[in-house]
PDB file of C-alpha atoms in Angstrom:
ATOM      1  CA  MET X1314       0.000   0.000   0.000  1.00 45.00           C
ATOM      2  CA  GLU X1315       2.986   2.254  -0.518  1.00 42.00           C
ATOM      3  CA  PRO X1316       5.862   2.801  -2.964  1.00 40.00           C
ATOM      4  CA  PRO X1317       8.810   0.367  -2.800  1.00 38.00           C
ATOM      5  CA  GLU X1318      11.347   1.242  -0.121  1.00 39.00           C
ATOM      6  CA  ALA X1319      15.143   1.252  -0.030  1.00 35.00           C
ATOM      7  CA  GLY X1320      17.296  -0.956   2.202  1.00 33.00           C
ATOM      8  CA  GLU X1321      17.126  -0.763   5.979  1.00 32.00           C
ATOM      9  CA  THR X1322      19.815   0.507   8.333  1.00 27.00           C
ATOM     10  CA  CYS X1323      20.395  -1.427  11.558  1.00 31.00           C
ATOM     11  CA  THR X1324      22.533  -0.039  14.387  1.00 29.00           C
ATOM     12  CA  ARG X1325      22.555   0.250  18.172  1.00 30.00           C
ATOM     13  CA  ALA X1326      20.723   2.919  20.125  1.00 31.00           C
ATOM     14  CA  GLN X1327      21.773   5.751  22.342  1.00 34.00           C
ATOM     15  CA  PRO X1328      20.809   5.397  26.023  1.00 33.00           C
ATOM     16  CA  GLY X1329      18.278   7.753  27.472  1.00 38.00           C
ATOM     17  CA  GLY X1330      16.457   8.454  24.203  1.00 43.00           C
ATOM     18  CA  ASP X1331      13.144   7.147  25.507  1.00 47.00           C
ATOM     19  CA  ARG X1332      11.561   9.476  28.072  1.00 48.00           C
ATOM     20  CA  PRO X1333       8.428  11.575  28.519  1.00 47.00           C
ATOM     21  CA  LEU X1334       8.473  15.252  27.573  1.00 45.00           C
ATOM     22  CA  ALA X1335       8.149  17.734  30.409  1.00 44.00           C
ATOM     23  CA  GLY X1336       5.179  20.066  30.258  1.00 44.00           C
ATOM     24  CA  ARG X1337       3.128  21.322  27.340  1.00 48.00           C
ATOM     25  CA  GLY X1338       6.078  23.407  26.121  1.00 47.00           C
ATOM     26  CA  LEU X1339       7.816  20.263  24.791  1.00 58.00           C
ATOM     27  CA  ALA X1340      11.128  21.869  25.716  1.00 56.00           C
ATOM     28  CA  PRO X1341      13.236  18.669  25.877  1.00 58.00           C
ATOM     29  CA  GLY X1342      12.133  17.633  22.381  1.00 60.00           C
ATOM     30  CA  LYS X1343      13.000  21.048  20.999  1.00 64.00           C
ATOM     31  CA  LYS X1344      16.409  21.111  22.687  1.00 67.00           C
ATOM     32  CA  ASN X1345      17.249  17.584  21.546  1.00 72.00           C
ATOM     33  CA  ALA X1346      16.243  18.389  17.974  1.00 75.00           C
ATOM     34  CA  ARG X1347      18.549  21.400  17.915  1.00 76.00           C
ATOM     35  CA  ARG X1348      21.418  19.589  19.615  1.00 76.00           C
ATOM     36  CA  LEU X1349      21.238  16.565  17.308  1.00 82.00           C
ATOM     37  CA  GLY X1350      20.158  18.367  14.144  1.00 88.00           C
ATOM     38  CA  ALA X1351      17.264  15.897  14.154  1.00 92.00           C
ATOM     39  CA  HIS X1352      14.048  15.574  12.203  1.00 95.00           C
ATOM     40  CA  ILE X1353      11.024  15.600  14.516  1.00 94.00           C
ATOM     41  CA  VAL X1354       8.272  13.189  13.471  1.00 97.00           C
ATOM     42  CA  PHE X1355       4.820  13.389  15.074  1.00 96.00           C
ATOM     43  CA  VAL X1356       3.261   9.922  14.824  1.00 97.00           C
ATOM     44  CA  ASP X1357      -0.314   8.760  15.373  1.00 96.00           C
ATOM     45  CA  GLU X1358      -2.741   6.029  14.305  1.00 96.00           C
ATOM     46  CA  SER X1359      -6.373   6.043  13.197  1.00 94.00           C
ATOM     47  CA  GLY X1360      -9.033   3.807  11.672  1.00 91.00           C
ATOM     48  CA  PHE X1361     -11.407   4.239   8.736  1.00 89.00           C
ATOM     49  CA  LEU X1362     -14.693   2.390   8.222  1.00 82.00           C
ATOM     50  CA  LEU X1363     -16.801   1.708   5.144  1.00 73.00           C
ATOM     51  CA  ILE X1364     -19.650   3.318   7.079  1.00 66.00           C
ATOM     52  CA  PRO X1365     -19.109   6.976   6.130  1.00 65.00           C
ATOM     53  CA  PRO X1366     -18.877   9.868   8.594  1.00 51.00           C
ATOM     54  CA  THR X1367     -21.486  12.578   8.065  1.00 49.00           C
ATOM     55  CA  LYS X1368     -21.438  16.354   8.172  1.00 47.00           C
ATOM     56  CA  ARG X1369     -23.838  19.213   7.467  1.00 53.00           C
ATOM     57  CA  THR X1370     -24.747  19.773   3.836  1.00 48.00           C
ATOM     58  CA  TRP X1371     -27.186  21.758   1.697  1.00 45.00           C
ATOM     59  CA  ALA X1372     -30.679  20.444   0.895  1.00 49.00           C
ATOM     60  CA  PRO X1373     -34.047  21.876  -0.168  1.00 62.00           C
ATOM     61  CA  ARG X1374     -36.060  23.228   2.745  1.00 64.00           C
ATOM     62  CA  GLY X1375     -38.028  20.471   4.464  1.00 60.00           C
ATOM     63  CA  LYS X1376     -36.123  17.648   2.739  1.00 58.00           C
ATOM     64  CA  THR X1377     -33.634  15.907   4.999  1.00 57.00           C
ATOM     65  CA  PRO X1378     -30.727  14.443   3.011  1.00 52.00           C
ATOM     66  CA  VAL X1379     -30.509  10.649   3.187  1.00 48.00           C
ATOM     67  CA  LEU X1380     -27.235   8.782   2.699  1.00 47.00           C
ATOM     68  CA  LEU X1381     -27.668   5.138   1.691  1.00 51.00           C
ATOM     69  CA  HIS X1382     -24.813   2.718   2.303  1.00 51.00           C
ATOM     70  CA  ARG X1383     -24.146  -0.953   2.901  1.00 58.00           C
ATOM     71  CA  LEU X1384     -24.004  -1.841   6.598  1.00 51.00           C
ATOM     72  CA  ARG X1385     -20.516  -3.322   6.589  1.00 59.00           C
ATOM     73  CA  HIS X1386     -17.919  -3.024   9.323  1.00 64.00           C
ATOM     74  CA  ASP X1387     -14.811  -3.562   7.196  1.00 80.00           C
ATOM     75  CA  ARG X1388     -12.075  -1.112   8.104  1.00 85.00           C
ATOM     76  CA  LEU X1389      -8.570   0.074   7.323  1.00 92.00           C
ATOM     77  CA  SER X1390      -6.047   1.075   9.953  1.00 95.00           C
ATOM     78  CA  ALA X1391      -3.554   3.846   9.264  1.00 96.00           C
ATOM     79  CA  ILE X1392      -0.348   5.106  10.819  1.00 97.00           C
ATOM     80  CA  SER X1393       1.259   8.336   9.706  1.00 97.00           C
ATOM     81  CA  GLY X1394       3.887  10.831  10.719  1.00 97.00           C
ATOM     82  CA  VAL X1395       4.293  14.554  10.073  1.00 96.00           C
ATOM     83  CA  SER X1396       8.014  15.328  10.013  1.00 96.00           C
ATOM     84  CA  VAL X1397       9.769  18.668  10.468  1.00 94.00           C
ATOM     85  CA  SER X1398      13.278  19.086   9.031  1.00 93.00           C
ATOM     86  CA  PRO X1399      15.914  20.510  11.397  1.00 90.00           C
ATOM     87  CA  VAL X1400      17.142  23.475   9.341  1.00 85.00           C
ATOM     88  CA  ARG X1401      14.423  24.838   7.074  1.00 88.00           C
ATOM     89  CA  GLY X1402      11.409  23.479   8.936  1.00 89.00           C
ATOM     90  CA  HIS X1403      10.261  21.670   5.780  1.00 94.00           C
ATOM     91  CA  LEU X1404       7.260  19.426   6.421  1.00 95.00           C
ATOM     92  CA  SER X1405       6.825  15.907   5.060  1.00 96.00           C
ATOM     93  CA  LEU X1406       4.198  13.202   5.495  1.00 97.00           C
ATOM     94  CA  TYR X1407       4.836   9.464   5.791  1.00 98.00           C
ATOM     95  CA  PHE X1408       2.087   6.858   6.026  1.00 97.00           C
ATOM     96  CA  LYS X1409       1.097   3.203   5.835  1.00 96.00           C
ATOM     97  CA  LEU X1410      -2.312   1.512   5.581  1.00 96.00           C
ATOM     98  CA  TYR X1411      -3.233  -1.916   6.951  1.00 95.00           C
ATOM     99  CA  PRO X1412      -6.350  -4.118   6.558  1.00 94.00           C
ATOM    100  CA  HIS X1413      -6.195  -5.034  10.257  1.00 93.00           C
ATOM    101  CA  ASN X1414      -5.550  -3.508  13.659  1.00 95.00           C
ATOM    102  CA  ILE X1415      -2.155  -1.964  14.348  1.00 97.00           C
ATOM    103  CA  SER X1416       0.156  -3.843  16.697  1.00 97.00           C
ATOM    104  CA  GLN X1417       3.831  -3.501  17.579  1.00 98.00           C
ATOM    105  CA  GLN X1418       4.739  -5.238  14.315  1.00 97.00           C
ATOM    106  CA  GLU X1419       3.045  -2.535  12.244  1.00 98.00           C
ATOM    107  CA  VAL X1420       4.622   0.195  14.374  1.00 98.00           C
ATOM    108  CA  LEU X1421       8.041  -1.393  13.786  1.00 98.00           C
ATOM    109  CA  SER X1422       7.376  -1.506  10.052  1.00 97.00           C
ATOM    110  CA  PHE X1423       6.587   2.209  10.118  1.00 98.00           C
ATOM    111  CA  LEU X1424       9.719   3.031  12.125  1.00 98.00           C
ATOM    112  CA  ARG X1425      11.795   1.089   9.589  1.00 98.00           C
ATOM    113  CA  HIS X1426      10.092   3.095   6.850  1.00 97.00           C
ATOM    114  CA  LEU X1427      11.105   6.350   8.542  1.00 98.00           C
ATOM    115  CA  ILE X1428      14.701   5.222   9.048  1.00 97.00           C
ATOM    116  CA  ARG X1429      14.972   4.318   5.361  1.00 97.00           C
ATOM    117  CA  HIS X1430      13.698   7.666   4.156  1.00 97.00           C
ATOM    118  CA  ILE X1431      14.901  10.221   6.716  1.00 97.00           C
ATOM    119  CA  PRO X1432      18.638  10.904   7.088  1.00 95.00           C
ATOM    120  CA  GLY X1433      20.318  11.642  10.396  1.00 94.00           C
ATOM    121  CA  HIS X1434      18.745  11.584  13.837  1.00 96.00           C
ATOM    122  CA  ILE X1435      14.971  11.141  14.163  1.00 97.00           C
ATOM    123  CA  ILE X1436      12.953  12.151  17.218  1.00 95.00           C
ATOM    124  CA  ILE X1437       9.603  10.356  17.373  1.00 96.00           C
ATOM    125  CA  LEU X1438       6.901  12.221  19.284  1.00 94.00           C
ATOM    126  CA  TRP X1439       3.777  10.196  20.030  1.00 95.00           C
ATOM    127  CA  ASP X1440       1.319   9.400  22.797  1.00 93.00           C
ATOM    128  CA  ARG X1441       1.803   6.872  25.577  1.00 93.00           C
ATOM    129  CA  TRP X1442      -0.297   4.122  23.978  1.00 94.00           C
ATOM    130  CA  ALA X1443       0.892   0.755  25.311  1.00 96.00           C
ATOM    131  CA  THR X1444       1.905  -0.372  21.819  1.00 97.00           C
ATOM    132  CA  HIS X1445       4.284   2.596  21.522  1.00 97.00           C
ATOM    133  CA  ARG X1446       5.922   1.509  24.789  1.00 96.00           C
ATOM    134  CA  GLY X1447       5.989  -2.206  23.994  1.00 97.00           C
ATOM    135  CA  LYS X1448       9.055  -4.398  24.373  1.00 97.00           C
ATOM    136  CA  LEU X1449       9.585  -4.919  20.637  1.00 97.00           C
ATOM    137  CA  VAL X1450       9.448  -1.188  19.954  1.00 98.00           C
ATOM    138  CA  ARG X1451      11.855  -0.387  22.793  1.00 96.00           C
ATOM    139  CA  GLU X1452      14.273  -3.099  21.695  1.00 97.00           C
ATOM    140  CA  TYR X1453      14.173  -1.839  18.119  1.00 97.00           C
ATOM    141  CA  ALA X1454      14.940   1.710  19.277  1.00 96.00           C
ATOM    142  CA  GLY X1455      17.761   0.250  21.353  1.00 96.00           C
ATOM    143  CA  ARG X1456      19.428  -1.034  18.190  1.00 97.00           C
ATOM    144  CA  HIS X1457      19.274   2.277  16.320  1.00 96.00           C
ATOM    145  CA  PRO X1458      21.337   5.154  17.717  1.00 94.00           C
ATOM    146  CA  ARG X1459      19.687   7.766  15.508  1.00 94.00           C
ATOM    147  CA  LEU X1460      16.145   6.878  16.594  1.00 96.00           C
ATOM    148  CA  HIS X1461      14.898   8.652  19.747  1.00 95.00           C
ATOM    149  CA  LEU X1462      11.462   8.036  21.298  1.00 95.00           C
ATOM    150  CA  GLU X1463       9.767  10.867  23.182  1.00 92.00           C
ATOM    151  CA  TYR X1464       6.221  11.129  24.540  1.00 91.00           C
ATOM    152  CA  LEU X1465       3.639  13.841  24.258  1.00 89.00           C
ATOM    153  CA  PRO X1466       2.113  15.014  27.544  1.00 84.00           C
ATOM    154  CA  ALA X1467      -0.747  12.836  28.779  1.00 80.00           C
ATOM    155  CA  TYR X1468      -4.253  13.743  27.606  1.00 75.00           C
ATOM    156  CA  ALA X1469      -2.960  16.259  25.056  1.00 76.00           C
ATOM    157  CA  PRO X1470      -3.869  14.896  21.596  1.00 73.00           C
ATOM    158  CA  ASP X1471      -4.355  18.502  20.494  1.00 79.00           C
ATOM    159  CA  LEU X1472      -0.561  18.905  20.538  1.00 86.00           C
ATOM    160  CA  ASN X1473      -0.030  16.317  17.794  1.00 91.00           C
ATOM    161  CA  PRO X1474      -0.098  17.776  14.238  1.00 92.00           C
ATOM    162  CA  ASP X1475      -0.896  14.286  12.954  1.00 93.00           C
ATOM    163  CA  GLU X1476      -4.405  14.731  14.368  1.00 91.00           C
ATOM    164  CA  GLY X1477      -4.840  17.333  11.632  1.00 91.00           C
ATOM    165  CA  VAL X1478      -4.064  14.672   9.029  1.00 94.00           C
ATOM    166  CA  TRP X1479      -6.879  12.458  10.311  1.00 89.00           C
ATOM    167  CA  SER X1480      -9.234  15.429  10.518  1.00 88.00           C
ATOM    168  CA  GLN X1481      -8.642  16.300   6.861  1.00 88.00           C
ATOM    169  CA  LEU X1482      -9.018  12.687   5.725  1.00 89.00           C
ATOM    170  CA  LYS X1483     -12.247  12.107   7.629  1.00 85.00           C
ATOM    171  CA  SER X1484     -13.643  15.392   6.350  1.00 81.00           C
ATOM    172  CA  SER X1485     -12.909  14.271   2.785  1.00 76.00           C
ATOM    173  CA  LEU X1486     -14.788  11.000   3.436  1.00 78.00           C
ATOM    174  CA  ALA X1487     -17.838  12.678   4.980  1.00 58.00           C
ATOM    175  CA  ASN X1488     -21.128  11.971   3.198  1.00 44.00           C
ATOM    176  CA  GLY X1489     -19.297   9.685   0.787  1.00 55.00           C
ATOM    177  CA  ARG X1490     -20.038   6.050   0.084  1.00 63.00           C
ATOM    178  CA  PRO X1491     -17.048   3.837  -0.749  1.00 71.00           C
ATOM    179  CA  ASP X1492     -18.118   0.632  -2.484  1.00 73.00           C
ATOM    180  CA  ASP X1493     -15.600  -1.620  -0.751  1.00 85.00           C
ATOM    181  CA  ILE X1494     -12.259  -1.653   1.042  1.00 87.00           C
ATOM    182  CA  ARG X1495     -10.350  -1.210  -2.218  1.00 90.00           C
ATOM    183  CA  ASP X1496     -12.392   1.892  -3.008  1.00 87.00           C
ATOM    184  CA  LEU X1497     -11.794   3.250   0.507  1.00 88.00           C
ATOM    185  CA  GLU X1498      -8.084   2.518   0.227  1.00 92.00           C
ATOM    186  CA  GLY X1499      -7.852   4.331  -3.106  1.00 91.00           C
ATOM    187  CA  HIS X1500      -9.588   7.382  -1.684  1.00 90.00           C
ATOM    188  CA  LEU X1501      -7.324   7.487   1.374  1.00 92.00           C
ATOM    189  CA  LEU X1502      -4.146   7.082  -0.672  1.00 94.00           C
ATOM    190  CA  ALA X1503      -5.204   9.857  -3.058  1.00 92.00           C
ATOM    191  CA  CYS X1504      -5.990  12.214  -0.167  1.00 92.00           C
ATOM    192  CA  LEU X1505      -2.742  11.383   1.616  1.00 95.00           C
ATOM    193  CA  ALA X1506      -0.733  11.953  -1.563  1.00 95.00           C
ATOM    194  CA  ASP X1507      -2.448  15.314  -2.061  1.00 94.00           C
ATOM    195  CA  LEU X1508      -1.753  16.301   1.532  1.00 94.00           C
ATOM    196  CA  ARG X1509       1.861  15.161   1.313  1.00 95.00           C
ATOM    197  CA  SER X1510       2.444  17.354  -1.753  1.00 96.00           C
ATOM    198  CA  SER X1511       1.048  20.517  -0.112  1.00 96.00           C
ATOM    199  CA  GLN X1512       3.185  22.496   2.335  1.00 95.00           C
ATOM    200  CA  PRO X1513       0.254  24.843   3.153  1.00 94.00           C
ATOM    201  CA  LYS X1514      -1.991  21.903   4.104  1.00 93.00           C
ATOM    202  CA  LEU X1515       0.709  20.298   6.234  1.00 94.00           C
ATOM    203  CA  ARG X1516       1.462  23.657   7.821  1.00 92.00           C
ATOM    204  CA  ALA X1517      -2.242  23.943   8.668  1.00 91.00           C
ATOM    205  CA  CYS X1518      -1.951  20.670  10.608  1.00 90.00           C
ATOM    206  CA  VAL X1519       0.893  22.154  12.658  1.00 88.00           C
ATOM    207  CA  HIS X1520      -0.914  25.448  13.271  1.00 86.00           C
ATOM    208  CA  ARG X1521      -4.079  23.548  14.227  1.00 83.00           C
ATOM    209  CA  SER X1522      -2.135  21.823  16.991  1.00 82.00           C
ATOM    210  CA  GLN X1523      -1.048  25.200  18.428  1.00 71.00           C
ATOM    211  CA  LEU X1524       2.391  23.791  19.135  1.00 71.00           C
ATOM    212  CA  PRO X1525       4.719  26.253  20.824  1.00 60.00           C
ATOM    213  CA  LEU X1526       7.561  24.338  19.155  1.00 52.00           C
ATOM    214  CA  PHE X1527       7.023  25.998  15.791  1.00 53.00           C
TER     215      PHE X1527
END
């Protein structure tokens, strides 16, 4: 569900790269990024159903719009990351889609994807979901000295620019009616590609999060 990737780098990790950020100011993450010349990648997961989300729309007075769809509970899971380059603040978007729930294996696959495509040190900022703190993930980070895991403050999803990615995708799906999983996948990939190619749209995700970091 993504373009072919280059070879993977495997090395050992730097101690102390896995710790929670202090306060909503995210100061440690900012300092580490400057010190290491690191890319910061905000990572999050979401799910998308064949049952479409709805939103307000126009209709003739007295005629309530009706959206017909098949009652199917098929779904796609997604993981993505909004990255910020260390010098110019250039934004990029990385993503993967899966036809099942996301576990540590899928998170590891995404981390490998980031390591292949992003040079230098990488600081991952994500929530404290148990999967993010799992043994396999921690061991993988322990083998890669340029991968650093940091945590967003508890109960602060609004600080993650990746939430803006999901918001834009779900808005694009609203009042739609994908025929099947393949149709849903095609729509998501097209929207993600459009978002990835637009600095203004990615910047809107960052501004929406009201991060003091940028």
